[in-house]
Amino acid sequence: MKSKSQLKLLLEIFTVFFKIGSFTFGGGFAMIPLIEKEVVENKKWVAEEEVVDVFAVAQSMPGAIAINSATFIGYKISGKIGAIIATTGVVLPSFLIITLIAIFFSRFQDAVVVKSVFSGIRPAIVGLISTAAIKVAKASIVDKTGIMLAILSIVLVVILDIQAVFIILGGAAVGLTVYCLFPEKTAKILSNGGKKD
Amino acid sequence: MIYMLLFLEFFKTGLFAVGGGLATLPFLQNISDKYGWFTSQELIDMIAISESTPGPIGINMATYVGYKTAYLPGAVIAILGLVTPSVIIIVLIAHYYMKFNEHPMVQAGFYGLRPAVAGLIGAAGFEVAKLSLFNTNKYLLTQKFADIVNIKSLLLFAVIVFLLNKYKKHPIYFLLGAAVIGIIFKY
């Protein structure tokens, strides 16, 4: 199986995903158009309809969207090895860049300029996170139960210091319970826009 | 031993952080509280760097945290831990052509899980705000009420939120702007 052409294909998979990892700022959602362009238009590895399925799965399963998409597409092209190669390709630029920064940053973090840069950036980070939280809330809260769950999870974490894992599992449990108690009503909510777009 | 713990903690993060890069934040805060490998202050700086460099935010954060904790091997292990659950789950789904995410039970689970994630990110933002907008320590020292709030930071925060919502530009521009303001006004 490991013919010359397969090695060439694996190398190509690696290069394409390395490129995707190197050129997208801002994570998963920013990568979607680039993945589409490379994998569907340029290389024609995956059909347009298939890639929509890939993104749907990538977004709803745990883990980074970029990693999930890379693994899925890599697997579709060339099985398990393809999945691993694509994932390695998409991860490697992050690893190289961040390691370099970490090495240098630990040397300069006590410099006055670096300190003042980060004192300006920190409030901006609060802004970014709160905007992200509002965006996720808008996309994921479809009814009163959702509002209550979101507020409850903030309270549980901030005041009672409950771990994130339990919040996630608890949220899923509430969702399933509501579904079991009111199957018809929940099915209706889920069918009209209950999904994240 | 530290490698084992690092792998397990990031495996957990990879398995439960649903919904993109910043969803890993509550897990990382938890790691910081539990082991003290890095401070919450350092974590905020890591977010800034992860947002302004290419690549998935979750992976960037894992690399940084891993490096801070145990240098190069730490970075590799943190990434492996974060990625492993994804690879296993996605390969299973792709292999069996599972329409897993369309199953009503799965959707019902997500119907409850997603708002909880929104709340988690909100709570993470609150933790970061405590450190960068308020000076609880200074207040405890001076007992002056005016010292609780860092006015300059709060103002900058408000401006950034306003601009973020008005101009939907990439975060890196706002971070650059904030960095310049930091230098000019020398906090």
CSV table of N, CA, C and O in Angstrom, one decimal, chain A residues 21-22 24-26 31 53 60-63 68 72 75 87 91 94 97-99 101-103 105 116-132 140 143 145-146 149-150 153-154 157-158 163-165 168-169 171-172 175-176 179 195, chain B residues 12 14-17 22 25 27 30 41 44-45 48 52-56 59-60 63-64 67 72 79 83 86 90 94-95 99-101 104-105 107-116 119-121 123 125-126 132 153 156-157 164 170 175 178-179 182-183 187:
chain,number,residue,atom,x,y,z
A,21,GLY,N,-2.8,25.9,8.9
A,21,GLY,CA,-2.4,26.3,10.3
A,21,GLY,C,-1.6,27.5,10.4
A,21,GLY,O,-1.6,28.2,11.4
A,22,SER,N,-0.8,27.8,9.4
A,22,SER,CA,0.1,29.0,9.4
A,22,SER,C,-0.6,30.3,9.1
A,22,SER,O,-0.1,31.3,9.5
A,24,THR,N,-4.1,31.2,9.4
A,24,THR,CA,-5.3,31.6,10.0
A,24,THR,C,-5.1,32.2,11.4
A,24,THR,O,-4.7,31.5,12.2
A,25,PHE,N,-5.5,33.4,11.5
A,25,PHE,CA,-5.5,34.0,12.9
A,25,PHE,C,-6.9,33.8,13.5
A,25,PHE,O,-7.9,34.0,12.8
A,26,GLY,N,-6.9,33.6,14.8
A,26,GLY,CA,-8.2,33.6,15.4
A,26,GLY,C,-9.0,32.3,15.5
A,26,GLY,O,-10.1,32.2,15.8
A,31,MET,N,-10.8,29.4,10.0
A,31,MET,CA,-10.2,28.4,9.1
A,31,MET,C,-11.1,27.9,8.1
A,31,MET,O,-10.7,27.4,7.1
A,53,ASP,N,-20.9,18.7,5.9
A,53,ASP,CA,-21.1,17.7,6.9
A,53,ASP,C,-19.9,17.7,7.9
A,53,ASP,O,-20.0,17.6,9.1
A,60,SER,N,-19.7,20.4,16.4
A,60,SER,CA,-20.6,19.9,17.5
A,60,SER,C,-19.8,18.9,18.4
A,60,SER,O,-20.3,18.6,19.5
A,61,MET,N,-18.7,18.4,17.9
A,61,MET,CA,-18.0,17.4,18.8
A,61,MET,C,-17.0,18.2,19.6
A,61,MET,O,-16.6,19.3,19.3
A,62,PRO,N,-16.5,17.5,20.7
A,62,PRO,CA,-15.5,18.2,21.6
A,62,PRO,C,-14.2,18.5,20.8
A,62,PRO,O,-13.9,17.8,19.8
A,63,GLY,N,-13.5,19.4,21.3
A,63,GLY,CA,-12.2,19.7,20.7
A,63,GLY,C,-12.2,20.9,19.8
A,63,GLY,O,-13.2,21.4,19.4
A,68,ASN,N,-10.6,19.1,14.6
A,68,ASN,CA,-11.6,18.1,14.2
A,68,ASN,C,-11.8,18.1,12.7
A,68,ASN,O,-11.9,17.0,12.1
A,72,PHE,N,-10.9,14.8,10.3
A,72,PHE,CA,-12.0,14.3,9.5
A,72,PHE,C,-11.6,14.2,8.0
A,72,PHE,O,-11.7,13.2,7.3
A,75,TYR,N,-8.8,11.8,7.3
A,75,TYR,CA,-9.3,10.4,7.3
A,75,TYR,C,-10.0,10.1,6.0
A,75,TYR,O,-9.9,9.0,5.4
A,87,THR,N,-3.7,16.3,11.0
A,87,THR,CA,-3.7,16.9,12.3
A,87,THR,C,-2.3,17.5,12.7
A,87,THR,O,-2.2,18.6,13.2
A,91,VAL,N,-1.3,21.5,13.4
A,91,VAL,CA,-0.9,21.8,14.7
A,91,VAL,C,0.6,22.4,14.7
A,91,VAL,O,0.9,23.3,15.5
A,94,SER,N,1.5,26.3,15.0
A,94,SER,CA,1.2,26.8,16.3
A,94,SER,C,2.3,26.4,17.3
A,94,SER,O,2.9,27.2,18.0
A,97,ILE,N,5.6,28.4,16.4
A,97,ILE,CA,5.5,29.9,16.7
A,97,ILE,C,5.4,30.1,18.2
A,97,ILE,O,6.2,30.9,18.8
A,98,ILE,N,4.5,29.4,18.9
A,98,ILE,CA,4.3,29.7,20.3
A,98,ILE,C,5.5,29.3,21.2
A,98,ILE,O,5.9,30.0,22.1
A,99,THR,N,6.2,28.2,20.8
A,99,THR,CA,7.4,27.8,21.5
A,99,THR,C,8.4,28.9,21.4
A,99,THR,O,9.0,29.3,22.5
A,101,ILE,N,8.0,32.1,20.9
A,101,ILE,CA,7.5,33.2,21.7
A,101,ILE,C,7.7,32.9,23.2
A,101,ILE,O,8.2,33.8,23.9
A,102,ALA,N,7.3,31.7,23.6
A,102,ALA,CA,7.5,31.4,25.0
A,102,ALA,C,8.9,31.5,25.5
A,102,ALA,O,9.2,32.0,26.6
A,103,ILE,N,9.8,31.1,24.6
A,103,ILE,CA,11.3,31.1,25.0
A,103,ILE,C,11.7,32.6,25.2
A,103,ILE,O,12.3,32.9,26.2
A,105,PHE,N,9.7,35.3,25.4
A,105,PHE,CA,8.8,36.1,26.4
A,105,PHE,C,9.3,35.9,27.8
A,105,PHE,O,9.3,36.9,28.6
A,116,SER,N,4.2,47.4,30.2
A,116,SER,CA,3.2,48.3,29.9
A,116,SER,C,2.3,47.9,28.7
A,116,SER,O,1.1,48.1,28.6
A,117,VAL,N,2.9,47.1,27.8
A,117,VAL,CA,2.2,46.6,26.7
A,117,VAL,C,1.1,45.7,27.2
A,117,VAL,O,-0.1,45.8,26.9
A,118,PHE,N,1.4,44.8,28.1
A,118,PHE,CA,0.4,43.8,28.6
A,118,PHE,C,-0.6,44.5,29.6
A,118,PHE,O,-1.7,44.0,29.6
A,119,SER,N,-0.2,45.5,30.2
A,119,SER,CA,-1.2,46.2,31.1
A,119,SER,C,-2.2,46.9,30.2
A,119,SER,O,-3.4,47.0,30.6
A,120,GLY,N,-1.9,47.2,29.0
A,120,GLY,CA,-2.9,47.7,28.1
A,120,GLY,C,-3.7,46.6,27.5
A,120,GLY,O,-4.9,46.8,27.2
A,121,ILE,N,-3.1,45.5,27.2
A,121,ILE,CA,-3.8,44.4,26.5
A,121,ILE,C,-4.8,43.7,27.4
A,121,ILE,O,-5.8,43.3,27.0
A,122,ARG,N,-4.4,43.6,28.7
A,122,ARG,CA,-5.3,42.8,29.6
A,122,ARG,C,-6.8,43.3,29.7
A,122,ARG,O,-7.7,42.4,29.5
A,123,PRO,N,-7.0,44.6,29.8
A,123,PRO,CA,-8.4,45.0,29.8
A,123,PRO,C,-9.1,44.6,28.4
A,123,PRO,O,-10.3,44.3,28.3
A,124,ALA,N,-8.3,44.7,27.3
A,124,ALA,CA,-8.8,44.4,26.0
A,124,ALA,C,-9.2,42.9,25.9
A,124,ALA,O,-10.2,42.5,25.3
A,125,ILE,N,-8.4,42.1,26.6
A,125,ILE,CA,-8.7,40.6,26.7
A,125,ILE,C,-10.1,40.4,27.3
A,125,ILE,O,-10.9,39.6,26.9
A,126,VAL,N,-10.4,41.1,28.4
A,126,VAL,CA,-11.7,41.0,29.1
A,126,VAL,C,-12.8,41.4,28.1
A,126,VAL,O,-13.8,40.7,28.0
A,127,GLY,N,-12.5,42.4,27.3
A,127,GLY,CA,-13.5,42.8,26.2
A,127,GLY,C,-13.7,41.7,25.2
A,127,GLY,O,-14.8,41.3,24.9
A,128,LEU,N,-12.6,41.1,24.8
A,128,LEU,CA,-12.7,40.0,23.8
A,128,LEU,C,-13.5,38.8,24.3
A,128,LEU,O,-14.3,38.2,23.7
A,129,ILE,N,-13.2,38.4,25.6
A,129,ILE,CA,-13.8,37.2,26.2
A,129,ILE,C,-15.3,37.5,26.4
A,129,ILE,O,-16.2,36.7,26.1
A,130,SER,N,-15.6,38.7,26.9
A,130,SER,CA,-17.1,39.0,27.1
A,130,SER,C,-17.8,39.0,25.8
A,130,SER,O,-19.0,38.6,25.7
A,131,THR,N,-17.2,39.6,24.8
A,131,THR,CA,-17.8,39.6,23.5
A,131,THR,C,-18.0,38.2,22.9
A,131,THR,O,-19.1,37.9,22.4
A,132,ALA,N,-17.0,37.3,23.1
A,132,ALA,CA,-17.2,35.9,22.7
A,132,ALA,C,-18.3,35.2,23.5
A,132,ALA,O,-19.1,34.5,22.9
A,140,SER,N,-26.5,30.0,21.0
A,140,SER,CA,-26.8,28.8,21.6
A,140,SER,C,-28.1,28.8,22.5
A,140,SER,O,-28.7,27.8,22.8
A,143,ASP,N,-34.2,29.4,24.2
A,143,ASP,CA,-35.5,29.6,25.0
A,143,ASP,C,-35.1,29.9,26.5
A,143,ASP,O,-33.9,30.1,26.8
A,145,THR,N,-35.2,28.1,29.1
A,145,THR,CA,-34.3,27.1,29.8
A,145,THR,C,-32.9,27.4,29.5
A,145,THR,O,-32.0,27.3,30.5
A,146,GLY,N,-32.6,27.8,28.3
A,146,GLY,CA,-31.2,28.2,28.0
A,146,GLY,C,-30.7,29.3,28.8
A,146,GLY,O,-29.6,29.3,29.3
A,149,LEU,N,-30.0,28.2,32.2
A,149,LEU,CA,-28.8,27.3,32.3
A,149,LEU,C,-27.5,28.2,32.2
A,149,LEU,O,-26.6,27.9,33.0
A,150,ALA,N,-27.5,29.2,31.4
A,150,ALA,CA,-26.3,30.0,31.2
A,150,ALA,C,-26.1,30.8,32.5
A,150,ALA,O,-24.9,30.8,33.0
A,153,SER,N,-24.9,28.5,35.3
A,153,SER,CA,-23.5,28.0,35.2
A,153,SER,C,-22.5,29.1,35.6
A,153,SER,O,-21.5,28.8,36.2
A,154,ILE,N,-22.9,30.4,35.3
A,154,ILE,CA,-22.0,31.5,35.7
A,154,ILE,C,-22.0,31.5,37.3
A,154,ILE,O,-20.9,31.5,37.9
A,157,VAL,N,-20.0,28.6,38.8
A,157,VAL,CA,-18.5,28.7,38.6
A,157,VAL,C,-18.0,29.8,39.5
A,157,VAL,O,-17.0,29.6,40.2
A,158,VAL,N,-18.6,31.0,39.4
A,158,VAL,CA,-18.0,32.2,40.0
A,158,VAL,C,-18.1,32.1,41.5
A,158,VAL,O,-17.2,32.4,42.3
A,163,GLN,N,-16.2,22.9,39.0
A,163,GLN,CA,-15.4,22.6,37.8
A,163,GLN,C,-16.1,22.6,36.5
A,163,GLN,O,-17.3,22.2,36.5
A,164,ALA,N,-15.4,23.1,35.4
A,164,ALA,CA,-16.1,23.2,34.1
A,164,ALA,C,-16.7,21.8,33.6
A,164,ALA,O,-17.7,21.8,33.0
A,165,VAL,N,-16.0,20.7,33.9
A,165,VAL,CA,-16.4,19.4,33.5
A,165,VAL,C,-17.9,19.2,34.0
A,165,VAL,O,-18.7,18.7,33.2
A,168,ILE,N,-20.5,21.2,32.1
A,168,ILE,CA,-20.8,20.7,30.8
A,168,ILE,C,-21.7,19.5,30.9
A,168,ILE,O,-22.7,19.4,30.2
A,169,LEU,N,-21.3,18.5,31.8
A,169,LEU,CA,-22.0,17.3,31.9
A,169,LEU,C,-23.4,17.6,32.5
A,169,LEU,O,-24.4,17.1,32.0
A,171,GLY,N,-25.1,20.4,32.1
A,171,GLY,CA,-25.9,21.0,31.0
A,171,GLY,C,-26.5,20.0,30.1
A,171,GLY,O,-27.7,20.0,29.7
A,172,ALA,N,-25.6,19.0,29.7
A,172,ALA,CA,-26.1,17.9,28.8
A,172,ALA,C,-27.2,17.1,29.5
A,172,ALA,O,-28.2,16.7,28.9
A,175,GLY,N,-30.4,19.0,29.4
A,175,GLY,CA,-31.0,18.9,28.0
A,175,GLY,C,-31.7,17.5,27.8
A,175,GLY,O,-32.8,17.5,27.3
A,176,LEU,N,-31.0,16.5,28.2
A,176,LEU,CA,-31.6,15.1,28.0
A,176,LEU,C,-32.9,14.9,28.9
A,176,LEU,O,-33.9,14.3,28.4
A,179,TYR,N,-35.7,16.7,27.3
A,179,TYR,CA,-36.1,15.9,26.1
A,179,TYR,C,-36.9,14.7,26.5
A,179,TYR,O,-37.9,14.4,25.9
A,195,LYS,N,-30.4,24.4,16.7
A,195,LYS,CA,-29.0,24.1,16.4
A,195,LYS,C,-28.2,25.4,16.3
A,195,LYS,O,-28.8,26.4,15.9
B,12,LYS,N,-8.5,15.8,29.3
B,12,LYS,CA,-9.7,16.2,29.9
B,12,LYS,C,-10.3,17.5,29.2
B,12,LYS,O,-11.4,17.6,28.8
B,14,GLY,N,-9.4,18.6,26.2
B,14,GLY,CA,-9.8,18.2,24.8
B,14,GLY,C,-11.1,17.5,24.7
B,14,GLY,O,-11.9,17.7,23.8
B,15,LEU,N,-11.4,16.7,25.8
B,15,LEU,CA,-12.6,15.9,25.7
B,15,LEU,C,-13.9,16.7,26.1
B,15,LEU,O,-15.0,16.5,25.5
B,16,PHE,N,-13.7,17.7,26.9
B,16,PHE,CA,-14.9,18.4,27.4
B,16,PHE,C,-15.1,19.8,26.9
B,16,PHE,O,-16.1,20.4,27.1
B,17,ALA,N,-14.0,20.4,26.4
B,17,ALA,CA,-14.1,21.8,25.9
B,17,ALA,C,-14.8,21.8,24.5
B,17,ALA,O,-14.2,21.7,23.5
B,22,LEU,N,-11.8,29.5,23.1
B,22,LEU,CA,-12.0,30.1,24.5
B,22,LEU,C,-12.7,29.2,25.4
B,22,LEU,O,-12.6,29.4,26.6
B,25,LEU,N,-10.6,27.9,28.2
B,25,LEU,CA,-10.2,28.8,29.3
B,25,LEU,C,-10.6,28.4,30.7
B,25,LEU,O,-9.8,28.4,31.6
B,27,PHE,N,-11.1,25.5,31.8
B,27,PHE,CA,-10.3,24.3,32.2
B,27,PHE,C,-8.8,24.8,32.6
B,27,PHE,O,-8.3,24.2,33.5
B,30,ASN,N,-8.7,26.3,35.9
B,30,ASN,CA,-8.8,25.2,36.9
B,30,ASN,C,-7.4,24.6,37.1
B,30,ASN,O,-7.0,24.3,38.2
B,41,GLN,N,-2.5,35.5,36.1
B,41,GLN,CA,-2.0,36.6,35.4
B,41,GLN,C,-1.2,36.2,34.1
B,41,GLN,O,-1.5,36.7,33.0
B,44,ILE,N,-3.6,35.2,31.3
B,44,ILE,CA,-4.2,36.3,30.5
B,44,ILE,C,-3.2,36.7,29.4
B,44,ILE,O,-3.6,36.9,28.3
B,45,ASP,N,-1.9,36.8,29.8
B,45,ASP,CA,-1.0,37.1,28.8
B,45,ASP,C,-0.9,36.0,27.7
B,45,ASP,O,-0.7,36.3,26.5
B,48,ALA,N,-3.6,36.6,25.2
B,48,ALA,CA,-3.3,37.7,24.3
B,48,ALA,C,-2.4,37.2,23.2
B,48,ALA,O,-2.6,37.5,22.0
B,52,SER,N,-3.2,36.6,19.0
B,52,SER,CA,-2.5,37.4,18.0
B,52,SER,C,-1.5,36.6,17.2
B,52,SER,O,-0.7,37.2,16.4
B,53,THR,N,-1.5,35.3,17.4
B,53,THR,CA,-0.6,34.5,16.5
B,53,THR,C,-1.5,33.5,15.7
B,53,THR,O,-2.6,33.3,16.1
B,54,PRO,N,-0.9,33.0,14.6
B,54,PRO,CA,-1.7,32.1,13.7
B,54,PRO,C,-2.0,30.8,14.5
B,54,PRO,O,-1.3,30.5,15.4
B,55,GLY,N,-3.0,30.1,14.0
B,55,GLY,CA,-3.3,28.8,14.5
B,55,GLY,C,-4.5,28.8,15.4
B,55,GLY,O,-4.9,29.8,15.9
B,56,PRO,N,-5.0,27.6,15.7
B,56,PRO,CA,-6.2,27.4,16.6
B,56,PRO,C,-5.8,27.9,18.0
B,56,PRO,O,-4.7,27.6,18.5
B,59,ILE,N,-4.9,25.2,20.6
B,59,ILE,CA,-3.6,24.6,20.5
B,59,ILE,C,-2.5,25.6,20.9
B,59,ILE,O,-1.6,25.2,21.6
B,60,ASN,N,-2.7,26.9,20.6
B,60,ASN,CA,-1.7,27.9,21.0
B,60,ASN,C,-1.6,27.9,22.5
B,60,ASN,O,-0.5,28.0,23.1
B,63,THR,N,0.1,24.8,23.9
B,63,THR,CA,1.6,24.9,23.7
B,63,THR,C,2.2,25.8,24.7
B,63,THR,O,3.2,25.4,25.4
B,64,TYR,N,1.6,27.0,25.0
B,64,TYR,CA,2.2,27.9,25.9
B,64,TYR,C,2.2,27.4,27.3
B,64,TYR,O,3.2,27.4,28.0
B,67,TYR,N,4.6,24.6,27.7
B,67,TYR,CA,6.0,25.1,27.7
B,67,TYR,C,6.3,25.7,29.1
B,67,TYR,O,7.4,25.5,29.7
B,72,LEU,N,10.0,22.2,26.5
B,72,LEU,CA,9.6,21.6,25.2
B,72,LEU,C,8.8,20.3,25.3
B,72,LEU,O,7.8,20.2,24.7
B,79,ILE,N,-0.1,19.4,23.8
B,79,ILE,CA,-0.8,19.3,22.5
B,79,ILE,C,-1.3,17.9,22.3
B,79,ILE,O,-2.5,17.7,21.9
B,83,VAL,N,-5.2,17.0,21.7
B,83,VAL,CA,-5.7,16.5,20.3
B,83,VAL,C,-6.2,15.1,20.4
B,83,VAL,O,-7.1,14.7,19.6
B,86,SER,N,-10.0,14.4,20.3
B,86,SER,CA,-10.6,14.8,19.0
B,86,SER,C,-10.3,13.7,17.9
B,86,SER,O,-11.2,13.3,17.2
B,90,ILE,N,-13.3,11.7,16.2
B,90,ILE,CA,-13.6,12.0,14.8
B,90,ILE,C,-13.3,10.8,13.9
B,90,ILE,O,-14.1,10.5,12.9
B,94,ALA,N,-16.0,9.2,11.4
B,94,ALA,CA,-15.7,9.1,10.0
B,94,ALA,C,-15.7,7.7,9.5
B,94,ALA,O,-16.3,7.4,8.4
B,95,HIS,N,-15.2,6.8,10.4
B,95,HIS,CA,-15.1,5.4,10.0
B,95,HIS,C,-16.5,4.7,9.8
B,95,HIS,O,-16.8,4.0,8.9
B,99,LYS,N,-24.0,9.3,11.8
B,99,LYS,CA,-24.7,10.6,11.8
B,99,LYS,C,-25.0,10.9,13.3
B,99,LYS,O,-26.1,11.2,13.6
B,100,PHE,N,-23.9,10.8,14.0
B,100,PHE,CA,-24.0,10.9,15.4
B,100,PHE,C,-24.6,12.3,15.9
B,100,PHE,O,-25.5,12.3,16.7
B,101,ASN,N,-24.1,13.3,15.2
B,101,ASN,CA,-24.6,14.7,15.7
B,101,ASN,C,-26.0,15.0,15.2
B,101,ASN,O,-26.6,16.0,15.6
B,104,PRO,N,-31.4,12.6,17.8
B,104,PRO,CA,-32.1,13.5,18.7
B,104,PRO,C,-31.6,13.5,20.1
B,104,PRO,O,-31.6,14.6,20.8
B,105,MET,N,-31.1,12.4,20.7
B,105,MET,CA,-30.6,12.4,22.0
B,105,MET,C,-29.3,13.3,22.1
B,105,MET,O,-29.2,14.1,23.0
B,107,GLN,N,-28.6,15.8,20.1
B,107,GLN,CA,-29.1,17.2,19.9
B,107,GLN,C,-29.7,17.7,21.2
B,107,GLN,O,-29.4,18.9,21.6
B,108,ALA,N,-30.4,16.8,21.9
B,108,ALA,CA,-31.0,17.3,23.2
B,108,ALA,C,-29.9,17.6,24.2
B,108,ALA,O,-30.0,18.5,24.9
B,109,GLY,N,-28.9,16.7,24.2
B,109,GLY,CA,-27.8,17.0,25.1
B,109,GLY,C,-27.1,18.3,24.8
B,109,GLY,O,-26.9,19.1,25.7
B,110,PHE,N,-26.9,18.6,23.5
B,110,PHE,CA,-26.3,19.9,23.1
B,110,PHE,C,-27.2,21.1,23.4
B,110,PHE,O,-26.7,22.2,23.7
B,111,TYR,N,-28.5,20.8,23.4
B,111,TYR,CA,-29.5,21.9,23.7
B,111,TYR,C,-29.3,22.4,25.1
B,111,TYR,O,-29.4,23.6,25.3
B,112,GLY,N,-28.9,21.5,26.0
B,112,GLY,CA,-28.6,22.0,27.4
B,112,GLY,C,-27.2,22.4,27.6
B,112,GLY,O,-26.8,23.3,28.4
B,113,LEU,N,-26.3,21.7,26.8
B,113,LEU,CA,-24.8,21.9,27.0
B,113,LEU,C,-24.4,23.3,26.5
B,113,LEU,O,-23.6,23.9,27.1
B,114,ARG,N,-24.9,23.7,25.4
B,114,ARG,CA,-24.4,24.9,24.7
B,114,ARG,C,-24.6,26.2,25.6
B,114,ARG,O,-23.7,27.0,25.7
B,115,PRO,N,-25.8,26.4,26.2
B,115,PRO,CA,-26.0,27.5,27.0
B,115,PRO,C,-25.0,27.5,28.2
B,115,PRO,O,-24.5,28.5,28.7
B,116,ALA,N,-24.8,26.2,28.7
B,116,ALA,CA,-23.8,26.1,29.8
B,116,ALA,C,-22.4,26.6,29.4
B,116,ALA,O,-21.7,27.2,30.2
B,119,GLY,N,-22.3,30.2,29.5
B,119,GLY,CA,-22.1,30.7,30.9
B,119,GLY,C,-20.7,30.5,31.3
B,119,GLY,O,-20.1,31.3,32.0
B,120,LEU,N,-20.0,29.3,30.9
B,120,LEU,CA,-18.7,29.1,31.3
B,120,LEU,C,-17.7,30.1,30.8
B,120,LEU,O,-16.8,30.6,31.5
B,121,ILE,N,-17.9,30.5,29.5
B,121,ILE,CA,-17.0,31.5,29.0
B,121,ILE,C,-17.2,32.9,29.7
B,121,ILE,O,-16.3,33.6,30.0
B,123,ALA,N,-18.2,33.2,32.8
B,123,ALA,CA,-17.5,33.1,34.1
B,123,ALA,C,-16.0,33.3,34.0
B,123,ALA,O,-15.4,33.9,34.8
B,125,GLY,N,-14.5,35.0,31.7
B,125,GLY,CA,-14.3,36.5,31.5
B,125,GLY,C,-14.3,37.2,32.8
B,125,GLY,O,-13.6,38.1,33.1
B,126,PHE,N,-15.2,36.8,33.7
B,126,PHE,CA,-15.3,37.4,35.1
B,126,PHE,C,-14.1,37.2,35.9
B,126,PHE,O,-13.6,38.2,36.5
B,132,SER,N,-7.8,42.0,36.0
B,132,SER,CA,-7.3,43.1,35.1
B,132,SER,C,-8.1,44.4,35.2
B,132,SER,O,-7.6,45.4,34.8
B,153,SER,N,-8.2,51.0,33.3
B,153,SER,CA,-8.4,49.7,32.6
B,153,SER,C,-9.9,49.6,32.3
B,153,SER,O,-10.3,49.1,31.2
B,156,LEU,N,-10.7,51.6,29.2
B,156,LEU,CA,-10.1,50.9,28.0
B,156,LEU,C,-11.0,49.7,27.6
B,156,LEU,O,-11.3,49.5,26.5
B,157,PHE,N,-11.5,48.9,28.7
B,157,PHE,CA,-12.3,47.8,28.4
B,157,PHE,C,-13.6,48.2,27.7
B,157,PHE,O,-14.0,47.6,26.7
B,164,LEU,N,-15.4,46.7,19.3
B,164,LEU,CA,-15.5,45.3,18.8
B,164,LEU,C,-16.9,45.0,18.2
B,164,LEU,O,-17.0,44.3,17.2
B,170,HIS,N,-10.8,41.9,13.0
B,170,HIS,CA,-10.1,40.8,13.7
B,170,HIS,C,-9.5,41.3,15.1
B,170,HIS,O,-9.0,42.5,15.2
B,175,LEU,N,-6.0,44.4,19.9
B,175,LEU,CA,-4.9,44.1,20.8
B,175,LEU,C,-3.7,45.0,20.6
B,175,LEU,O,-3.1,45.5,21.5
B,178,ALA,N,-4.5,48.4,21.9
B,178,ALA,CA,-4.5,48.4,23.4
B,178,ALA,C,-3.0,48.4,23.8
B,178,ALA,O,-2.6,49.0,24.8
B,179,ALA,N,-2.1,47.6,23.1
B,179,ALA,CA,-0.7,47.6,23.4
B,179,ALA,C,-0.1,49.0,23.3
B,179,ALA,O,0.6,49.5,24.2
B,182,GLY,N,-1.2,51.0,26.1
B,182,GLY,CA,-0.4,50.6,27.3
B,182,GLY,C,0.9,51.3,27.4
B,182,GLY,O,1.3,51.8,28.5
B,183,ILE,N,1.6,51.4,26.2
B,183,ILE,CA,2.9,52.1,26.2
B,183,ILE,C,2.8,53.6,26.5
B,183,ILE,O,3.5,54.1,27.3
B,187,TYR,N,0.8,52.4,32.4
B,187,TYR,CA,0.0,52.1,33.5
B,187,TYR,C,0.9,51.9,34.8
B,187,TYR,O,1.9,51.2,34.7
